[in-house]
PDB file of C-alpha atoms in Angstrom:
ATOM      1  CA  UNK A 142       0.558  44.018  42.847  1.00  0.00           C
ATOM      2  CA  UNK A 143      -0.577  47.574  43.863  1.00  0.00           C
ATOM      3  CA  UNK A 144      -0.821  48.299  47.048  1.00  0.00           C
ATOM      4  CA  UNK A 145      -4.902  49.756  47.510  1.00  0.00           C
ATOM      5  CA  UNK A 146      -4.930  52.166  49.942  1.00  0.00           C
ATOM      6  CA  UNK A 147      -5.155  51.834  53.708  1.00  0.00           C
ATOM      7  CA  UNK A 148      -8.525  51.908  55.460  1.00  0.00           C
ATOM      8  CA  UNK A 149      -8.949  54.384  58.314  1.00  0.00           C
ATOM      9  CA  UNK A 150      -7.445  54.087  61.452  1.00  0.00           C
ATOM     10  CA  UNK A 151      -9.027  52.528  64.245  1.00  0.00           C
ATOM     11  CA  UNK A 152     -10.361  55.266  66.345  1.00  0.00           C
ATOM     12  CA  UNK A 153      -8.175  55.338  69.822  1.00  0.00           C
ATOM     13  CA  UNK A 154      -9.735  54.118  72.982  1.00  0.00           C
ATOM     14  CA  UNK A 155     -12.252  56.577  74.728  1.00  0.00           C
ATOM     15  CA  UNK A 156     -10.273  56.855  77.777  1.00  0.00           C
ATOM     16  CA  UNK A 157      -7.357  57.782  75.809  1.00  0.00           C
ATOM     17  CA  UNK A 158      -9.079  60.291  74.146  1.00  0.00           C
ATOM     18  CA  UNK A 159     -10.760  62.003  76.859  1.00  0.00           C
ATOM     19  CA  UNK A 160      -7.179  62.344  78.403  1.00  0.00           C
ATOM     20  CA  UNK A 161      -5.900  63.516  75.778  1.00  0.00           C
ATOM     21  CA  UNK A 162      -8.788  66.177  75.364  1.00  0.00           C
ATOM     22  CA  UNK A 163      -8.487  66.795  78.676  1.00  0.00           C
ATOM     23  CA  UNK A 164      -4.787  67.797  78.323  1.00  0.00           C
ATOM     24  CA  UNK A 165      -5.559  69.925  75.074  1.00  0.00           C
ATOM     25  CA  UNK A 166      -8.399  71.682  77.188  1.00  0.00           C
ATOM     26  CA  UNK A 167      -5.872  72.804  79.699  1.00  0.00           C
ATOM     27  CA  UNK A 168      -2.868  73.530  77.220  1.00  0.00           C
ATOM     28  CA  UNK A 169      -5.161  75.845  75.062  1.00  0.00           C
ATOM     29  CA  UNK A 170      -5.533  77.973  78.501  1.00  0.00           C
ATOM     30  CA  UNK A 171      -2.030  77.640  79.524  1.00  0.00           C
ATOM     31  CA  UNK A 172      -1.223  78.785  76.041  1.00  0.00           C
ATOM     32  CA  UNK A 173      -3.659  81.804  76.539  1.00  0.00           C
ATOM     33  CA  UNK A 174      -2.038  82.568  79.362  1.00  0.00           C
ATOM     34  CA  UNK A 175       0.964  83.134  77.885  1.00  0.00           C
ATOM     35  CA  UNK A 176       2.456  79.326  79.624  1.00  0.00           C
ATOM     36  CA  UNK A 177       3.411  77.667  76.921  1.00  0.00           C
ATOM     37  CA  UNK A 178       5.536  78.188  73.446  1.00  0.00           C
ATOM     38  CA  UNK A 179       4.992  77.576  70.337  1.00  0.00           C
ATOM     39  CA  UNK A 180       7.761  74.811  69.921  1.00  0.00           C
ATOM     40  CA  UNK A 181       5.874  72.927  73.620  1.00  0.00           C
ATOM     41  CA  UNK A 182       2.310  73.420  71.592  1.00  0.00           C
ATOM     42  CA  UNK A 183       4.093  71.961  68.712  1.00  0.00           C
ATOM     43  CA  UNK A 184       5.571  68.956  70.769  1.00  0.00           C
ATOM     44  CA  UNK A 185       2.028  68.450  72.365  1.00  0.00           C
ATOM     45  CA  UNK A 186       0.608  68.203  68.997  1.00  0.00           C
ATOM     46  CA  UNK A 187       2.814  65.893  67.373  1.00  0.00           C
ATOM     47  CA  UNK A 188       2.299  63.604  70.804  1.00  0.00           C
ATOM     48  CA  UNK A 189      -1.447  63.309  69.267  1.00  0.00           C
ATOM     49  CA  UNK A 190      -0.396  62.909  66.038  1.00  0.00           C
ATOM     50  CA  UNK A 191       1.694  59.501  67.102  1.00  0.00           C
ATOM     51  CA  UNK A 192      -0.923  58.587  69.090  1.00  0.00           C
ATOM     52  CA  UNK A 193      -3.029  58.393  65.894  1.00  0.00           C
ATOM     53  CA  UNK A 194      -5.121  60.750  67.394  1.00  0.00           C
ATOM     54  CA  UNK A 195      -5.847  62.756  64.675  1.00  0.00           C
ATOM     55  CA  UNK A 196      -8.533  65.168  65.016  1.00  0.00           C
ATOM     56  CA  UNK A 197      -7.317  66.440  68.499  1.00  0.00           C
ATOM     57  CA  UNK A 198      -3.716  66.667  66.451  1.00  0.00           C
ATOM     58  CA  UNK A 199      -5.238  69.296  63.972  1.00  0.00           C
ATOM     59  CA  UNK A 200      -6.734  71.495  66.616  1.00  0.00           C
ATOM     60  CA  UNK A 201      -3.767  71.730  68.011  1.00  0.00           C
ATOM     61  CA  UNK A 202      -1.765  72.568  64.808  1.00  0.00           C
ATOM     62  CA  UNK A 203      -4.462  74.558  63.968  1.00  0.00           C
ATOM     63  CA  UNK A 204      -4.106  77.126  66.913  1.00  0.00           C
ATOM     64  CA  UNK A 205      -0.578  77.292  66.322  1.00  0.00           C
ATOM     65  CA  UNK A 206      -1.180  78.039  62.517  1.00  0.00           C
ATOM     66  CA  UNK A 207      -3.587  80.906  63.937  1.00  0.00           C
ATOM     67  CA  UNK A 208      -1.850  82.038  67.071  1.00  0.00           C
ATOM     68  CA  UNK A 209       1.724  82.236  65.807  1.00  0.00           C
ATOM     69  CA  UNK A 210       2.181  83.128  62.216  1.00  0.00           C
ATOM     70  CA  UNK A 211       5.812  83.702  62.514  1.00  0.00           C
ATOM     71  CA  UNK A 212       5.846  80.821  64.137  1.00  0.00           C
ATOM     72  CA  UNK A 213       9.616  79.970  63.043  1.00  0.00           C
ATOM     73  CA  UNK A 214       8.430  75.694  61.981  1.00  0.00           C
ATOM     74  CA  UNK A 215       4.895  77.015  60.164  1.00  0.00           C
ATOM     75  CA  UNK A 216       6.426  74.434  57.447  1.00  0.00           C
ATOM     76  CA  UNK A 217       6.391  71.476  59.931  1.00  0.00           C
ATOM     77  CA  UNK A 218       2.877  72.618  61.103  1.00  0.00           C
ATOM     78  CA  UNK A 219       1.432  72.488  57.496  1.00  0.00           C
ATOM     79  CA  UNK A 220       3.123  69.301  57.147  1.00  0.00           C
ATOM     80  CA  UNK A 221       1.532  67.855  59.904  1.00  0.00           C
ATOM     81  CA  UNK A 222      -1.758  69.089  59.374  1.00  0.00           C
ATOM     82  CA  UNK A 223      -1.827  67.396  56.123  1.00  0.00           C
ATOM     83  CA  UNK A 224      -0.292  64.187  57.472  1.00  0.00           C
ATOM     84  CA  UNK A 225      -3.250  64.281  59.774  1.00  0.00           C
ATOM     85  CA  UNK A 226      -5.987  64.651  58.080  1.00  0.00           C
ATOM     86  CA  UNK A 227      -4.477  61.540  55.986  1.00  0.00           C
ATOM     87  CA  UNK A 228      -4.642  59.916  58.599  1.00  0.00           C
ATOM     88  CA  UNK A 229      -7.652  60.847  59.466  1.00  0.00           C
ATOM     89  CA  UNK A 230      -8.994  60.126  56.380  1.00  0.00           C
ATOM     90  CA  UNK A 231      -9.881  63.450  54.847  1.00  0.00           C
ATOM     91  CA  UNK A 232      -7.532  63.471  51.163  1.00  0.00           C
ATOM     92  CA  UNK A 233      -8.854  66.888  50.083  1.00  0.00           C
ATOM     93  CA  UNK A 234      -7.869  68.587  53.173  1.00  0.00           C
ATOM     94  CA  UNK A 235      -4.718  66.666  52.819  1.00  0.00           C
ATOM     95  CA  UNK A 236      -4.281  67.953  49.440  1.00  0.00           C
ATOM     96  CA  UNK A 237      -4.833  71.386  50.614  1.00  0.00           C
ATOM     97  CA  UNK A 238      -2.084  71.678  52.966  1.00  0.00           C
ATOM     98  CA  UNK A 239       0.361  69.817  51.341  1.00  0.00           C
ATOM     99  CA  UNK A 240      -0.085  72.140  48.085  1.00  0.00           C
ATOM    100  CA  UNK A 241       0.526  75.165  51.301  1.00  0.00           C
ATOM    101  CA  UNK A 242       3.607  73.505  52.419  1.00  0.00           C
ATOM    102  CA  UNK A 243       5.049  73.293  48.509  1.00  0.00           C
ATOM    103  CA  UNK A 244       3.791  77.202  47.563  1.00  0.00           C
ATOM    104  CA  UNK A 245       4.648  78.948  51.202  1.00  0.00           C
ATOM    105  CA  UNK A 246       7.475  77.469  51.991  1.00  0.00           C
ATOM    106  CA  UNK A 247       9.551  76.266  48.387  1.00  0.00           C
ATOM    107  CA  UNK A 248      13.005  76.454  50.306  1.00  0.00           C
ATOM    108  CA  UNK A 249      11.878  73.565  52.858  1.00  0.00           C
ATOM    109  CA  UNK A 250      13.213  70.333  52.995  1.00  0.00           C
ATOM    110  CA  UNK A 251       9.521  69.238  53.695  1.00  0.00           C
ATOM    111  CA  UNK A 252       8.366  70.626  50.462  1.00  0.00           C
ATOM    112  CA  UNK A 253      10.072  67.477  48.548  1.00  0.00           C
ATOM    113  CA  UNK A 254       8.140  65.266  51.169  1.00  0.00           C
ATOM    114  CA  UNK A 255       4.694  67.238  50.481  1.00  0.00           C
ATOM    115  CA  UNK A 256       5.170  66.777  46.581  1.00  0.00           C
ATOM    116  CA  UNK A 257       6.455  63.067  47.110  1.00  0.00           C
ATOM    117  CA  UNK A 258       3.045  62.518  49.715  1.00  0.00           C
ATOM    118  CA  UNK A 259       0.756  64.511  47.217  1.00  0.00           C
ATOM    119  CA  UNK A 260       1.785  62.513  44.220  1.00  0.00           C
ATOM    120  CA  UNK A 261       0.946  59.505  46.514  1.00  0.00           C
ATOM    121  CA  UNK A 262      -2.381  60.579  47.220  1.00  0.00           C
ATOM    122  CA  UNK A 263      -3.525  60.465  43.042  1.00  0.00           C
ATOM    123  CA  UNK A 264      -1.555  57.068  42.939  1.00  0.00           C
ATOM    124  CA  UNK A 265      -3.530  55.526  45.975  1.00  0.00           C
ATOM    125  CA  UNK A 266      -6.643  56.730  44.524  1.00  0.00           C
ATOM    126  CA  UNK A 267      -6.035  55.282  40.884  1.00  0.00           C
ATOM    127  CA  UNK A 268      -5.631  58.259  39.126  1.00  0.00           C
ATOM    128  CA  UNK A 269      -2.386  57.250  37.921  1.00  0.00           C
ATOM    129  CA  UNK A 270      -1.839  59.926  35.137  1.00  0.00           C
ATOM    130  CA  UNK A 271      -1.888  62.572  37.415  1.00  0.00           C
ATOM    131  CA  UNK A 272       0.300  60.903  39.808  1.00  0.00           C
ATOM    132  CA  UNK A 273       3.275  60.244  36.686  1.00  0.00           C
ATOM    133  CA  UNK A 274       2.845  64.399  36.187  1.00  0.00           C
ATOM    134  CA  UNK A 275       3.608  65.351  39.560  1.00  0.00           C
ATOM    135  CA  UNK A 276       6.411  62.963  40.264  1.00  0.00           C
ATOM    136  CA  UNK A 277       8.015  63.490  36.959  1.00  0.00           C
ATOM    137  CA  UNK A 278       8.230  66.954  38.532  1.00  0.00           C
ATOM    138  CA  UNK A 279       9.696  65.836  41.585  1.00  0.00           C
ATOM    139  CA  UNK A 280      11.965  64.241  39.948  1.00  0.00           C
ATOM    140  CA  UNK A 281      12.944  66.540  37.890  1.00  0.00           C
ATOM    141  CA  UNK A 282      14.185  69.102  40.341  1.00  0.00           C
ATOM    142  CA  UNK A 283      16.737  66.965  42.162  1.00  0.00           C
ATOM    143  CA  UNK A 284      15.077  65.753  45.406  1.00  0.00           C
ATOM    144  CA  UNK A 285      17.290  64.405  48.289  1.00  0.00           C
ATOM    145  CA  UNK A 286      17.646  60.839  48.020  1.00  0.00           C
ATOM    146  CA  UNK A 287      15.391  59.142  49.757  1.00  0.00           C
ATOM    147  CA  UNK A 288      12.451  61.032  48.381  1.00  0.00           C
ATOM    148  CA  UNK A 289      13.666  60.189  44.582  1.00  0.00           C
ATOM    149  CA  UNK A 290      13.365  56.555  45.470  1.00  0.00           C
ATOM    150  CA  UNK A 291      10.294  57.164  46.417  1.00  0.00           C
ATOM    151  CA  UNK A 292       9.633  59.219  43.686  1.00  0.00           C
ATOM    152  CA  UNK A 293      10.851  56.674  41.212  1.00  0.00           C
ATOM    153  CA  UNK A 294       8.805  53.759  43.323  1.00  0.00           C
ATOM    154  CA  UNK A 295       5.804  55.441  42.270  1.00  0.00           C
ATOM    155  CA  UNK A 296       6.447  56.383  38.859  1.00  0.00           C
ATOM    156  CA  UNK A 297       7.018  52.683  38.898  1.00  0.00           C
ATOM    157  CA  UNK A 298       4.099  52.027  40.419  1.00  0.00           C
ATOM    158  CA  UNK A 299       1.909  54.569  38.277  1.00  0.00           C
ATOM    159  CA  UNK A 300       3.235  53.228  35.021  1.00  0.00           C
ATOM    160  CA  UNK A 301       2.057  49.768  35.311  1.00  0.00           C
ATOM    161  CA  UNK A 302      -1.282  50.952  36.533  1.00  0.00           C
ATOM    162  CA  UNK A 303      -1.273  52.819  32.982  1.00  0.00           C
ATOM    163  CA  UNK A 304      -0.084  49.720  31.023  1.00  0.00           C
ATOM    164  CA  UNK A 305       3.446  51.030  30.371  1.00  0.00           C
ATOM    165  CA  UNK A 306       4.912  48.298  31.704  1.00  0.00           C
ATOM    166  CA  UNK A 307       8.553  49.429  30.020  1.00  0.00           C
ATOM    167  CA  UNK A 308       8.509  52.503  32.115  1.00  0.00           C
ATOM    168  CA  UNK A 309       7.217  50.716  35.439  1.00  0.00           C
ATOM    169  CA  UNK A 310      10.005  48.278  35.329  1.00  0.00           C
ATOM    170  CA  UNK A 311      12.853  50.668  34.464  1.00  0.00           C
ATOM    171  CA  UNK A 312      11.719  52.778  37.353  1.00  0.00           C
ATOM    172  CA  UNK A 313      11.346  49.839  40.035  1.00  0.00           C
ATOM    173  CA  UNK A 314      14.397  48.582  38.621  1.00  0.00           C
ATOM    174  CA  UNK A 315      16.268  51.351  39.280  1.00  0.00           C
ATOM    175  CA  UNK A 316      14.938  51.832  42.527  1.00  0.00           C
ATOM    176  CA  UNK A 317      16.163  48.391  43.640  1.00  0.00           C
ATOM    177  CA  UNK A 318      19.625  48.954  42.056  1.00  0.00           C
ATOM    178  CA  UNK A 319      19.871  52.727  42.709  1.00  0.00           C
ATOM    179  CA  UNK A 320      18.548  52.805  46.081  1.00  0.00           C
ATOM    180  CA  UNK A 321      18.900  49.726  47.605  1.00  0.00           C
ATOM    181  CA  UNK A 322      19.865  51.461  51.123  1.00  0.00           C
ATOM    182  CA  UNK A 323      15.909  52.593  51.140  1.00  0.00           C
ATOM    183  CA  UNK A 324      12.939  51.460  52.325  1.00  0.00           C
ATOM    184  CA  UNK A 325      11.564  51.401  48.680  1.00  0.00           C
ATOM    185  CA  UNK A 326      13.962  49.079  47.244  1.00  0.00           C
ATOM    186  CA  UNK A 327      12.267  46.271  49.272  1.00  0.00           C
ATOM    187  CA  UNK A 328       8.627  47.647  48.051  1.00  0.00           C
ATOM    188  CA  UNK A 329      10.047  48.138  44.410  1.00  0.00           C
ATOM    189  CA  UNK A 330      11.830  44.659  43.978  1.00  0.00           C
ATOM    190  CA  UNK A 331       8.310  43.049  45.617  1.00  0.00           C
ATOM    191  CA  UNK A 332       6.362  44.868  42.947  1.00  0.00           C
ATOM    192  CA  UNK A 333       8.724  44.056  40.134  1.00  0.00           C
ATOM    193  CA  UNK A 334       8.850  40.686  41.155  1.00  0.00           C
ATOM    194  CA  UNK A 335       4.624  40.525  40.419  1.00  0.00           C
ATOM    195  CA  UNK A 336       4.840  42.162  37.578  1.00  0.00           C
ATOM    196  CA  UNK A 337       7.642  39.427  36.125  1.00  0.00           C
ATOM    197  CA  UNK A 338       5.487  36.561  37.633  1.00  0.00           C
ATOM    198  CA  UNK A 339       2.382  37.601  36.027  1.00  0.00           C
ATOM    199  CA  UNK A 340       4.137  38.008  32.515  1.00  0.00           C
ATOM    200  CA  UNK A 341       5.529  34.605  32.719  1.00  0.00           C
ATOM    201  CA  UNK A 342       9.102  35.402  33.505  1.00  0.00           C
ATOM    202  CA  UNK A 343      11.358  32.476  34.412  1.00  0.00           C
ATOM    203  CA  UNK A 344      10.785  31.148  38.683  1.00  0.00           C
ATOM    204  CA  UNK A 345      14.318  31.907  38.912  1.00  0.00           C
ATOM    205  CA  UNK A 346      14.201  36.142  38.305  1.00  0.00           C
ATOM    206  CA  UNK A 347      10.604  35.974  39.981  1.00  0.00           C
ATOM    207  CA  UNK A 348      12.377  34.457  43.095  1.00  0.00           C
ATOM    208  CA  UNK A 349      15.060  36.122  43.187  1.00  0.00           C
ATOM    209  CA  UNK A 350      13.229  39.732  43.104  1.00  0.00           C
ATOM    210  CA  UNK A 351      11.095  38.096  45.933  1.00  0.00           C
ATOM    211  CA  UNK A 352      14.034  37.040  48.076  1.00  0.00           C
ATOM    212  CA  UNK A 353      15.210  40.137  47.729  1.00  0.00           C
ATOM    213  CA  UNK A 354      12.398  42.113  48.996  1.00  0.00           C
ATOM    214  CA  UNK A 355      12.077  39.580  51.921  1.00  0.00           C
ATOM    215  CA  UNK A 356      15.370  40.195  53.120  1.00  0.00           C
ATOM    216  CA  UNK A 357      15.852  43.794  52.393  1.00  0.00           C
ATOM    217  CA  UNK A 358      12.380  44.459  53.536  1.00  0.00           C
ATOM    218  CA  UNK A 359      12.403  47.480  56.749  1.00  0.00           C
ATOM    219  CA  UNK A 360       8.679  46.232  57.373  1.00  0.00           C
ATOM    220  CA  UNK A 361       7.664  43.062  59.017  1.00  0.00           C
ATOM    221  CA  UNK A 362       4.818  43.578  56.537  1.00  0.00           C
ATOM    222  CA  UNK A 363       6.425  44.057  53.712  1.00  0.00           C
ATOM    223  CA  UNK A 364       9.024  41.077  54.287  1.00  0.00           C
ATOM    224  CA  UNK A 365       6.082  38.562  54.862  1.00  0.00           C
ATOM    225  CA  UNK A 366       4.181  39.565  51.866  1.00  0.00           C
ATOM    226  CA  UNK A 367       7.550  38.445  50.306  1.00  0.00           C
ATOM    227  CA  UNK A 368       7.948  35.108  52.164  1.00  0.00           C
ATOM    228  CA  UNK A 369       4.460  34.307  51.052  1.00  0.00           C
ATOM    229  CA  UNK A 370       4.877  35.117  47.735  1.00  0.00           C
ATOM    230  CA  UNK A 371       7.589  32.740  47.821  1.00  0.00           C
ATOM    231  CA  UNK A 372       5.742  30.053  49.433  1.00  0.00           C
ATOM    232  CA  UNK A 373       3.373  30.448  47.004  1.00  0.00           C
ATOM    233  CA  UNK A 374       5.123  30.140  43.886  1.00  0.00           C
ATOM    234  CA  UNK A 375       6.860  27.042  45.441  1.00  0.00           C
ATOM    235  CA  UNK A 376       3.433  25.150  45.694  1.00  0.00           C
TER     236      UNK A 376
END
């Protein structure tokens, strides 16, 4: 049960936005005027960004990536951009800047995260092969935790798109077992616990990979896709 990717975000409010243009308008001339840092542009910025305001988020990254080269967080800044125009549903541009983050700036901790959000990005948009390259890479060099459980998730993931179903449940397997104080273990032991149903393993192992997904899960989302799943199989 793959997860197809996430249609755009609702565009905020016009109100909101206008504000929050408004407030750009007159940062970008306090910044001209020599008002504001870098890190208060930066904090501005990211207040878009969680505001799923996306394309006022880039402009503001964007000036900082122009203004201040030596800006001391440009690896943040690419970060973000990319994360933004995710969210804002541009992948290429995505791509872009999270291939900038992993070549400018190899020493980052947010290059794992751009190679672990790249490799997402082929995954999400069923090209699976490429995908199993790049995070056999990540894995490969020894990420921090968190990011090789997500890492391994998608390998997972990847795999059974591809019809190796002995790799996809090693990996979520592992994930479940390896990393079970992650937010993936949840996703991995709901996505093993399709794959077993749909290949006729017995109810018990189905709902037992289920339960544990439901009560594991760090998303109300993710723990009521479990509960139904259960409720299902019960019927």
């Amino acid at each position: 049960m793959t997860t197809p990717p996430a249609p755009p975000p609702p565009r905020a409010p016009r109100r909101r936005r206008r504000a929050a243009a408004a407030a750009a308008a007159w940062l970008a001339l306090a910044a001209a005027a020599g008002a504001v840092t870098p890190d208060e542009q930066m904090q501005f910025a990211d207040g878009l960004y969680a505001r799923g305001l996306h394309d006022l988020a880039i402009r503001e990254y964007m000036t900082l990536l122009r203004d201040t080269p030596a800006f001391g967080k440009m690896d943040q800044v690419l970060y973000r951009i990319a994360e933004s125009y995710r969210g804002a549903g541009n992948v290429a541009a995505a791509d872009l800047f999270y291939k900038r983050v992993i070549r400018e700036h190899p020493q980052s901790p947010y290059r794992h995260r751009a190679e672990l959000r790249r490799a997402e990005l082929f995954v999400t948009a069923s090209q699976p092969s490429d995908g199993i390259r790049l995070l056999e890479e990540l894995v490969a060099s020894k990420p921090p935790p968190e990011i090789l459980a997500g890492a391994r998730y998608y390998l997972g993931v990847a795999a059974a798109m591809t019809n190796g179903t002995a790799q996809a449940e090693a990996e979520l397997r592992a994930v479940v077992t390896g990393h079970a104080d992650t937010p993936y273990a949840s996703l991995a032991a709901l996505e093993l616990g399709s794959m077993k149903q749909k290949a006729g393993a017995p109810a018990a192992e189905v709902m037992a990979l289920y339960r544990t997904a439901a009560e594991t899960a760090s998303s109300s989302n993710v723990a009521a896709e479990a509960w139904f799943q259960i409720g299902r199989a019960h019927v």
